[in-house]
Short mmCIF file of C-alpha atoms in Angstrom, two decimals:
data_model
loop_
_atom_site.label_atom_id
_atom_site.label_comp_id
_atom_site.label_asym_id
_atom_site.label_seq_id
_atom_site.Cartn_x
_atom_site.Cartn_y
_atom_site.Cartn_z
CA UNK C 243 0.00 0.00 0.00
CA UNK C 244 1.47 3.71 -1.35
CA UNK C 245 0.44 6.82 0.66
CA UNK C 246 -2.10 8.29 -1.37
CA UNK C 247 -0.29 10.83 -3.34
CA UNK C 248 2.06 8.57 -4.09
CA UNK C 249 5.03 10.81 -3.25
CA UNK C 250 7.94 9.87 -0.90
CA UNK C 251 7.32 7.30 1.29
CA UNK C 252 6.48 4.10 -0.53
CA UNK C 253 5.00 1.20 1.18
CA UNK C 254 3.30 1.97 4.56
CA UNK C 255 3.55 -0.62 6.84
CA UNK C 256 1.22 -1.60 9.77
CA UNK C 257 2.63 -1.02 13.52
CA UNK C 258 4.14 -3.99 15.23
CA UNK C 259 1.53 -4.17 17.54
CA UNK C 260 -1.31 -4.74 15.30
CA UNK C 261 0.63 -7.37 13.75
CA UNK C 262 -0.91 -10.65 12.30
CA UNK C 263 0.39 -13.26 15.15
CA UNK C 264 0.72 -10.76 18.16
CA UNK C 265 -1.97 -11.74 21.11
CA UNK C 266 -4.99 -8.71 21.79
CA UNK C 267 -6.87 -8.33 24.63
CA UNK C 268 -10.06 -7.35 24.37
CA UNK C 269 -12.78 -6.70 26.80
CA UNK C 270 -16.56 -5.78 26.74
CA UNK C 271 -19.12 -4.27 28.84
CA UNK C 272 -21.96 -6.65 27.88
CA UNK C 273 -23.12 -9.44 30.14
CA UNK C 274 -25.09 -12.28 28.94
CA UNK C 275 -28.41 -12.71 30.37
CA UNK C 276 -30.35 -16.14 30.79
CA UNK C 277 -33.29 -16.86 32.29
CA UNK C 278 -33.59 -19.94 34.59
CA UNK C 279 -35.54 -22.87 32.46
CA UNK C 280 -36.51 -24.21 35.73
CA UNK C 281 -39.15 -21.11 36.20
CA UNK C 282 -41.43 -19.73 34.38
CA UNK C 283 -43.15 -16.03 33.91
CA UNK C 284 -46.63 -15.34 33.61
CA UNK C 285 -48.46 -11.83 33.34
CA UNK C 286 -51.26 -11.16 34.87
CA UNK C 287 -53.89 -7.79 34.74
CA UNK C 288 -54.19 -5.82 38.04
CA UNK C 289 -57.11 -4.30 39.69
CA UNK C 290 -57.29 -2.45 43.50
CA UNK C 291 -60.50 -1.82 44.99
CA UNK C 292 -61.09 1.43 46.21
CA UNK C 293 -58.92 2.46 43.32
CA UNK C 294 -55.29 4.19 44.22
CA UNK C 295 -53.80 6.63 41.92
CA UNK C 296 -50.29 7.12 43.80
CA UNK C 297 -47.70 4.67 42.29
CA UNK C 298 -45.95 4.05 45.35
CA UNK C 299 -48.97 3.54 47.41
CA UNK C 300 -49.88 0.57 44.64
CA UNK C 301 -46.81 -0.83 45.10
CA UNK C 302 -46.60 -0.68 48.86
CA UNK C 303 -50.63 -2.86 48.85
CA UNK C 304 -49.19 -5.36 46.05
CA UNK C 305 -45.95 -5.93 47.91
CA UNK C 306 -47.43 -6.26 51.32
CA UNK C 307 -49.39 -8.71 49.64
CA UNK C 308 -46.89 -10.99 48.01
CA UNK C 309 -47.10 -14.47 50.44
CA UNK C 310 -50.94 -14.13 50.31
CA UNK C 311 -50.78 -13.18 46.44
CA UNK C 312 -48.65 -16.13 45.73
CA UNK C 313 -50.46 -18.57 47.98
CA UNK C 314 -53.53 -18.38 46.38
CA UNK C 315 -52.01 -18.60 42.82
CA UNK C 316 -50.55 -22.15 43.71
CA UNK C 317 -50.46 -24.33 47.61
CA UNK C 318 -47.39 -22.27 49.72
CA UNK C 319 -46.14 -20.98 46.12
CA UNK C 320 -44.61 -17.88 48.71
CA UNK C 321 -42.30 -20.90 49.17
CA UNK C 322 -40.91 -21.09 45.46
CA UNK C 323 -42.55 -17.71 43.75
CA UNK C 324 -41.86 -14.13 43.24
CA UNK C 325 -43.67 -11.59 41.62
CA UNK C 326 -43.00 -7.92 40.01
CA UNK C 327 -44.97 -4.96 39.76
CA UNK C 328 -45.11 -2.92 36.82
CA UNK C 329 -47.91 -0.35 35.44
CA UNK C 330 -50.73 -2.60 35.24
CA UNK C 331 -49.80 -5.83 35.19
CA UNK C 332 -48.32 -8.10 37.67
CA UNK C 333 -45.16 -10.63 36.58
CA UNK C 334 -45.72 -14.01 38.45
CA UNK C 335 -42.83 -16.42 38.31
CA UNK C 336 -43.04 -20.03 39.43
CA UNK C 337 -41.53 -23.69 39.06
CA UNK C 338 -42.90 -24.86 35.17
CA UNK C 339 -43.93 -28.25 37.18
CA UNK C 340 -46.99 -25.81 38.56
CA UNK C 341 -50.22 -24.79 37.26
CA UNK C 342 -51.22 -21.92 38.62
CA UNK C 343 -54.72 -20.32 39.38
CA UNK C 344 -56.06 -18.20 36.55
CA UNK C 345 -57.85 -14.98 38.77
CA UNK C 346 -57.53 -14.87 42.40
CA UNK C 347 -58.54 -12.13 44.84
CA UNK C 348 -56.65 -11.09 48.15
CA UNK C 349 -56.82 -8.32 51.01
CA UNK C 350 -54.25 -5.77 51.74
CA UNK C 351 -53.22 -3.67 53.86
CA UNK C 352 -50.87 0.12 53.56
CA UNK C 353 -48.86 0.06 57.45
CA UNK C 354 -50.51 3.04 59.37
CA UNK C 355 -53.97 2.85 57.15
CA UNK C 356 -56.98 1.10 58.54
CA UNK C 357 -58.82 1.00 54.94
CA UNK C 358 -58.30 -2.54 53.45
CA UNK C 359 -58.11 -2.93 49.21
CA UNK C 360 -59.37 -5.66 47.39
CA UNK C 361 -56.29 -6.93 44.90
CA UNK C 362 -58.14 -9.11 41.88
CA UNK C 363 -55.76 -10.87 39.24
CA UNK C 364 -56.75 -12.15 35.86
CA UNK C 365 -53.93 -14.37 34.05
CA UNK C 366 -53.09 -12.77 30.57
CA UNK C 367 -50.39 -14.44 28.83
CA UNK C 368 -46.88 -16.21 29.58
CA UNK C 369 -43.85 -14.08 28.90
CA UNK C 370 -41.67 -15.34 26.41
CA UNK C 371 -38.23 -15.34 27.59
CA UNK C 372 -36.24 -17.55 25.34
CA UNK C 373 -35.83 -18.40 21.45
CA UNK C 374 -36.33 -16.10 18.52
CA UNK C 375 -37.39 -12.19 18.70
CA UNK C 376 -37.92 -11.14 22.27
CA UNK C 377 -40.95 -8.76 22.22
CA UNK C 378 -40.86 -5.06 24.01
CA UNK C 379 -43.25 -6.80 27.07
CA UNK C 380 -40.28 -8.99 27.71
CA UNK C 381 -37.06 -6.44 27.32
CA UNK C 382 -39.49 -3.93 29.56
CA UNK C 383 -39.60 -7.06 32.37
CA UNK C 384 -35.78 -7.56 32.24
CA UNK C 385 -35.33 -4.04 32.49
CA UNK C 386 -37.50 -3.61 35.58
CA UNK C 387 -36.26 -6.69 37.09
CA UNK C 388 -32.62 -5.78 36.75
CA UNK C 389 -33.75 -2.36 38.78
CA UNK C 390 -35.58 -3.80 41.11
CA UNK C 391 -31.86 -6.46 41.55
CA UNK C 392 -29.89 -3.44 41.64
CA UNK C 393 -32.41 -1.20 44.14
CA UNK C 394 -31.14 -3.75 46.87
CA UNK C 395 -27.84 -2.32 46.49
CA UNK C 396 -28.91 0.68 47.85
CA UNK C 397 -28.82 2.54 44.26
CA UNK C 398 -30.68 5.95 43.66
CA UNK C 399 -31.64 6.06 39.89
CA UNK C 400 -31.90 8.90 37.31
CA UNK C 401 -33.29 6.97 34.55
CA UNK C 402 -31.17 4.16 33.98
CA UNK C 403 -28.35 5.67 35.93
CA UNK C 404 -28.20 4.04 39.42
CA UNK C 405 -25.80 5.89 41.72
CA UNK C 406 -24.40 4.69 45.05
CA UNK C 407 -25.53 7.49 47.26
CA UNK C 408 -25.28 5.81 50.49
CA UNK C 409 -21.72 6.06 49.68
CA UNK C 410 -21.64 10.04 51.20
CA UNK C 411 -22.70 8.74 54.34
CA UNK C 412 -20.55 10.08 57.15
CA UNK C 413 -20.90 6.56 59.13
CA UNK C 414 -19.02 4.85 55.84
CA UNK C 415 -15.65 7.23 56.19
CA UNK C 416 -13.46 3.91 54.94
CA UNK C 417 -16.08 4.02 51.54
CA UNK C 418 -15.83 7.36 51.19
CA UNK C 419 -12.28 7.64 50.87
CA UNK C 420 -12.30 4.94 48.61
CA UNK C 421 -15.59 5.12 46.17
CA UNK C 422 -16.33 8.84 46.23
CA UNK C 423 -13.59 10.89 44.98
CA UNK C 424 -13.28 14.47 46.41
CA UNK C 425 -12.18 16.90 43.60
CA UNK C 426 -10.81 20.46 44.19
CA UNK C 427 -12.05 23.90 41.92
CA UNK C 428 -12.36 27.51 42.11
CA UNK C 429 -9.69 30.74 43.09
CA UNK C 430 -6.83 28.87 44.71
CA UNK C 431 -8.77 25.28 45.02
CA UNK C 432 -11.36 26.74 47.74
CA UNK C 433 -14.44 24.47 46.82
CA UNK C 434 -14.77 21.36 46.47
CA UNK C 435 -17.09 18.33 45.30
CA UNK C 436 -17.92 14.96 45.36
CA UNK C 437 -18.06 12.56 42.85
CA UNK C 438 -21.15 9.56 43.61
CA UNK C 439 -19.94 6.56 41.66
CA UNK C 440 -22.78 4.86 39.83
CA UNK C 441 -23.68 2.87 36.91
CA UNK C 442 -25.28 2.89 33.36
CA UNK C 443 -27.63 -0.06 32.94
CA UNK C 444 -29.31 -1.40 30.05
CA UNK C 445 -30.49 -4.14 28.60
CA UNK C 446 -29.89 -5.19 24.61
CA UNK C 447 -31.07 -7.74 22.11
CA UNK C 448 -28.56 -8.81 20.13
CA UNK C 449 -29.51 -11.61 17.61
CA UNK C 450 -31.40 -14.57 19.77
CA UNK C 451 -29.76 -13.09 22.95
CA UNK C 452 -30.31 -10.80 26.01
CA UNK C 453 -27.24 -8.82 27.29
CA UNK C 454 -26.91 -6.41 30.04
CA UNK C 455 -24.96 -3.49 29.09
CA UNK C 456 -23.23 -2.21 32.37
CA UNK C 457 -20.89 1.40 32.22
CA UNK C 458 -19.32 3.13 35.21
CA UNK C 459 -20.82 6.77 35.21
CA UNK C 460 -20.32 10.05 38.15
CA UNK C 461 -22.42 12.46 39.28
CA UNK C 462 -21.26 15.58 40.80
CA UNK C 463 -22.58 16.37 44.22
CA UNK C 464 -22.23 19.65 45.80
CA UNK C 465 -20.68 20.79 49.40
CA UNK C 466 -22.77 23.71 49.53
CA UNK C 467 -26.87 23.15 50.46
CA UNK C 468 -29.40 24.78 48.22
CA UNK C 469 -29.84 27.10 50.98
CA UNK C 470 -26.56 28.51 51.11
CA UNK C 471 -26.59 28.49 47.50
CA UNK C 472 -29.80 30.49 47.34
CA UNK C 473 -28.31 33.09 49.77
CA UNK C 474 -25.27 33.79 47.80
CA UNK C 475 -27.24 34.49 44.84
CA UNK C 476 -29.18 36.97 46.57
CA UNK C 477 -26.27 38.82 47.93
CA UNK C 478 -25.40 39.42 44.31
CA UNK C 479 -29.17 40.42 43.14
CA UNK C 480 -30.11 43.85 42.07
CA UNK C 481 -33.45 43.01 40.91
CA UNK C 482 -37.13 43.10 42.51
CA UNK C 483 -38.05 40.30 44.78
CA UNK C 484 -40.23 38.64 42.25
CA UNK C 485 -37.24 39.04 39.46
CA UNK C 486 -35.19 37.05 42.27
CA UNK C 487 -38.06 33.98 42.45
CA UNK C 488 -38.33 33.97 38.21
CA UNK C 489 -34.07 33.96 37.88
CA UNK C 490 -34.00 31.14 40.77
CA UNK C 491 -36.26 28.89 39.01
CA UNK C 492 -35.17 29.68 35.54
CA UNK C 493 -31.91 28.86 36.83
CA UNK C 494 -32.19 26.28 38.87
CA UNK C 495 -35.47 24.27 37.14
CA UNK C 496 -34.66 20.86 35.72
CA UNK C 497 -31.54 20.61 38.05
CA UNK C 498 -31.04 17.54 40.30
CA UNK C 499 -30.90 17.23 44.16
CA UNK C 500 -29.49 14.65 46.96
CA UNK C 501 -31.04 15.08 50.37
CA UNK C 502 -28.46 15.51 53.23
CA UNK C 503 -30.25 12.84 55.44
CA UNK C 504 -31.23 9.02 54.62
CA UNK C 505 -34.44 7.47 54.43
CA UNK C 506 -36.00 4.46 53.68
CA UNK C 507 -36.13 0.74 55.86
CA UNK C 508 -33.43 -0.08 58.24
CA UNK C 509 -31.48 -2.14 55.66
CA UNK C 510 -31.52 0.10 52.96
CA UNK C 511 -31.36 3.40 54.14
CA UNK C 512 -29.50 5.51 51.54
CA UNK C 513 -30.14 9.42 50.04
CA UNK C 514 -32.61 10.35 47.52
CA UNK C 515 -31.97 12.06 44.35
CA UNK C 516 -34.82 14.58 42.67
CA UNK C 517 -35.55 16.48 39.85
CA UNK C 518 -36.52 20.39 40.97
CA UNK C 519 -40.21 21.21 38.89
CA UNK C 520 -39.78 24.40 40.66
CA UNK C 521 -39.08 26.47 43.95
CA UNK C 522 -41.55 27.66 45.43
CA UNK C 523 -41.10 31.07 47.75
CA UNK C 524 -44.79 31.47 48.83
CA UNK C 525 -44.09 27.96 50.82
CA UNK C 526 -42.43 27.44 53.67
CA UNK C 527 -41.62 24.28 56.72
CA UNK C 528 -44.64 25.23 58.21
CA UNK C 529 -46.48 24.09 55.07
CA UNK C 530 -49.33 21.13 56.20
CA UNK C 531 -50.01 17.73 54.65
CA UNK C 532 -51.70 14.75 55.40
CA UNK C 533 -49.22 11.61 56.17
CA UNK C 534 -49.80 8.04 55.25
CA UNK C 535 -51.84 7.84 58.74
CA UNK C 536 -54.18 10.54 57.62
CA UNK C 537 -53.10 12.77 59.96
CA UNK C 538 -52.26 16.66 59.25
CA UNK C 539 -48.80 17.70 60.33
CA UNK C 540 -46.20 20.52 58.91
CA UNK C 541 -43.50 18.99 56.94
CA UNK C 542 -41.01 20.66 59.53
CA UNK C 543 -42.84 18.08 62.11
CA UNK C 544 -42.58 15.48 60.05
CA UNK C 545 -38.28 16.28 59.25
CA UNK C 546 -37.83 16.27 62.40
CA UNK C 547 -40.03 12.99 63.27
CA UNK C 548 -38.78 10.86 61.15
CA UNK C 549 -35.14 11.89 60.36
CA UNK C 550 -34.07 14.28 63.10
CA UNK C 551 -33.56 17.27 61.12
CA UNK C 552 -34.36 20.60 62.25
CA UNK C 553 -35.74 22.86 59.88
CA UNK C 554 -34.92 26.25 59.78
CA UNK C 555 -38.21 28.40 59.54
CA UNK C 556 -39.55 30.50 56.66
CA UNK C 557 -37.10 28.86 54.06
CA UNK C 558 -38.44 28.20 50.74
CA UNK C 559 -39.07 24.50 49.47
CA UNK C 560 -38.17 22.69 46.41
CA UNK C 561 -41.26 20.59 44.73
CA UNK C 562 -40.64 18.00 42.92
CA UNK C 563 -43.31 16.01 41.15
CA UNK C 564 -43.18 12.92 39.45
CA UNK C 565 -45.59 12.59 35.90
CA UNK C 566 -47.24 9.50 34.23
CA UNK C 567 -48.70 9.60 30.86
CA UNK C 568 -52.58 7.99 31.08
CA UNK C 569 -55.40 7.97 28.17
CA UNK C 570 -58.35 10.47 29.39
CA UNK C 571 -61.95 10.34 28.79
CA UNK C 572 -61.49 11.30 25.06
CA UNK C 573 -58.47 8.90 23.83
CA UNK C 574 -55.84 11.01 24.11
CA UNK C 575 -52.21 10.41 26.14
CA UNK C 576 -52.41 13.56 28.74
CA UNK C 577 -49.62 13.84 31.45
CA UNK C 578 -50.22 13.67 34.82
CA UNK C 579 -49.14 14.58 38.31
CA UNK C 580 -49.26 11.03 40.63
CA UNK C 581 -46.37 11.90 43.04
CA UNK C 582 -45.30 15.38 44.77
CA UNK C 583 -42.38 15.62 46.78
CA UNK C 584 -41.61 19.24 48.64
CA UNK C 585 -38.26 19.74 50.41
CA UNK C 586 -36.70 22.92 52.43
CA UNK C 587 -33.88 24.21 50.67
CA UNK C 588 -32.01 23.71 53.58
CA UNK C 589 -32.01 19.83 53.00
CA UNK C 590 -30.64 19.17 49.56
CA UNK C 591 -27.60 19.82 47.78
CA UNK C 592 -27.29 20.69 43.90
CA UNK C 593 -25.59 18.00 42.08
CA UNK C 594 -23.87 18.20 38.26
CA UNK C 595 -22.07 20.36 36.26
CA UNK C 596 -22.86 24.33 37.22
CA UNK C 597 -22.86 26.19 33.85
#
């Protein structure tokens, strides 16, 4: 082979190590995934009596369910069974020796609410999990399986990004050191951040075959609280009050958020990350709700309650809401609040890139 204007060189020759005979080696971030030919997965349509429209509060009645759920699909098949939760279906998976009911109905129960729902199943099809062309159904339960796997490693997700947030938890100092990397900025290296290891999951067909694609990812957390953060850009505000509240949330809307405290069970406590829909200044601690219980309390009462933190008063609060997409009345997708979180300032801290 010449170089291409033929001039000077004549034959260009390959570099020794790309040479035929020399050993490569090569790695990959795909992981093969099989499914267990012992079991087998069956999909059945979900309906709660009185009907709930909070995701979470589904989940928590199905889930507190499961052993009665899976008893009455098949005798003590809580013994060999497991099932999955997703929109409105309900993944079942069992031994293939068993045949399981087609509809049952069970009672549940939400921990500090008296009102008991009415959980009805009706079998729909069996998921397909081997062989030819795996359909969406199928890739969609792998992918929420794989989540749920990786939830019990105490990962927050963005998406398909999981991150280890328990990892900034000042009772792990030996992880810390180790997993989350402090990195140095600014005039003379004065600031400084935090950078949450984490993962990029996903999962891919390729020919007759299901891999898991796994990539180490970051995400910068702050050292400052939204609070502080907040105050310092008000120092250096000329503008009206109100100019203040639009230039905070056009700034700071669509940014994420780690809370400075845990929460969740004993043995899986760990920080939450959300998205900000907006901060709102007309709301403060002292702003009431009504818990789980049904009882009305001020979400400064309930920081401090459960978590221990004190709140200071008249700060503003970060909402966060979570959407679904669901058909209305006339056939068409509309997008819907089913989840809003609200959060003093005081207790989160900006993560990513500032611009």
């Amino acid at each position: 082979m010449t170089e291409p204007n033929g001039a000077g060189g004549g034959a260009v020759v390959r570099p020794s190590f790309c040479s035929l005979g020399n050993s490569v080696d090569a790695s990959t971030n795909l992981f093969n995934l099989k499914v267990d030919e012992s079991v087998k997965i069956q999909v059945y349509a979900v309906n709660i009596t009185p009907p709930i429209t909070n995701v979470s509060e589904v989940r928590k009645v199905i889930y507190n369910a499961q052993e009665p759920i899976l008893n009455a699909l098949v005798a003590d098949g809580a013994k060999v069974g497991a099932i999955l939760h997703q929109g409105m279906n309900l993944f079942v998976t069992l031994p293939h020796s068993l045949t399981p009911n087609q509809t049952v109905a069970v009672d549940s129960t939400i921990q500090g609410n008296s009102q008991t729902f009415s959980i009805q199943l009706a079998f729909k099809h069996d998921l397909v999990l081997r062989g030819g062309d795996l359909s969406q159904e199928a890739i969609q339960y792998m992918n929420v399986a794989l989540k749920k796997a990786l939830g019990q490693l105490h990962m927050e997700f963005i998406g398909r990004h999981g991150f280890l947030t328990n990892m900034c938890s000042e009772r792990s100092p030996e992880q810390l050191s180790t997993l989350v990397k402090k990195v140095k900025y600014g005039p003379n290296n004065s600031k400084e951040m935090l950078l949450l290891p984490g993962h990029f999951t996903s999962i891919q067909q390729i020919g007759k075959s299901l891999y898991l694609q796994a990539d180490l990812t970051h995400r910068i957390v702050h050292n400052e609280t939204l609070l502080a953060v907040i105050q310092n850009e008000k120092r250096g505000f000329s503008g009206s009050e109100d100019a203040f509240h639009t230039h905070i949330n056009d700034k700071f809307k669509g940014r994420r958020v780690m809370t400075s405290y845990e929460s969740g069970p004993d043995n899986n406590r760990s920080r939450s990350l959300y998205c900000i829909d907006r901060v709102a200044f007309d709301e403060t601690p002292e702003t009431k709700f009504v818990d789980s219980s049904g009882n009305e309390t001020s979400i400064a009462e309930y920081l401090l309650k459960m978590y221990g933190v004190e709140c200071q008063p008249r700060q503003t609060l970060v909402v966060s809401e979570r959407r679904k997409k669901v058909t209305n009345s006339d056939g068409a997708k509309v997008e819907v609040v089913i989840r809003t979180i609200k959060l003093p300032v005081q207790c989160v801290t900006l993560t990513g890139l500032d611009e």
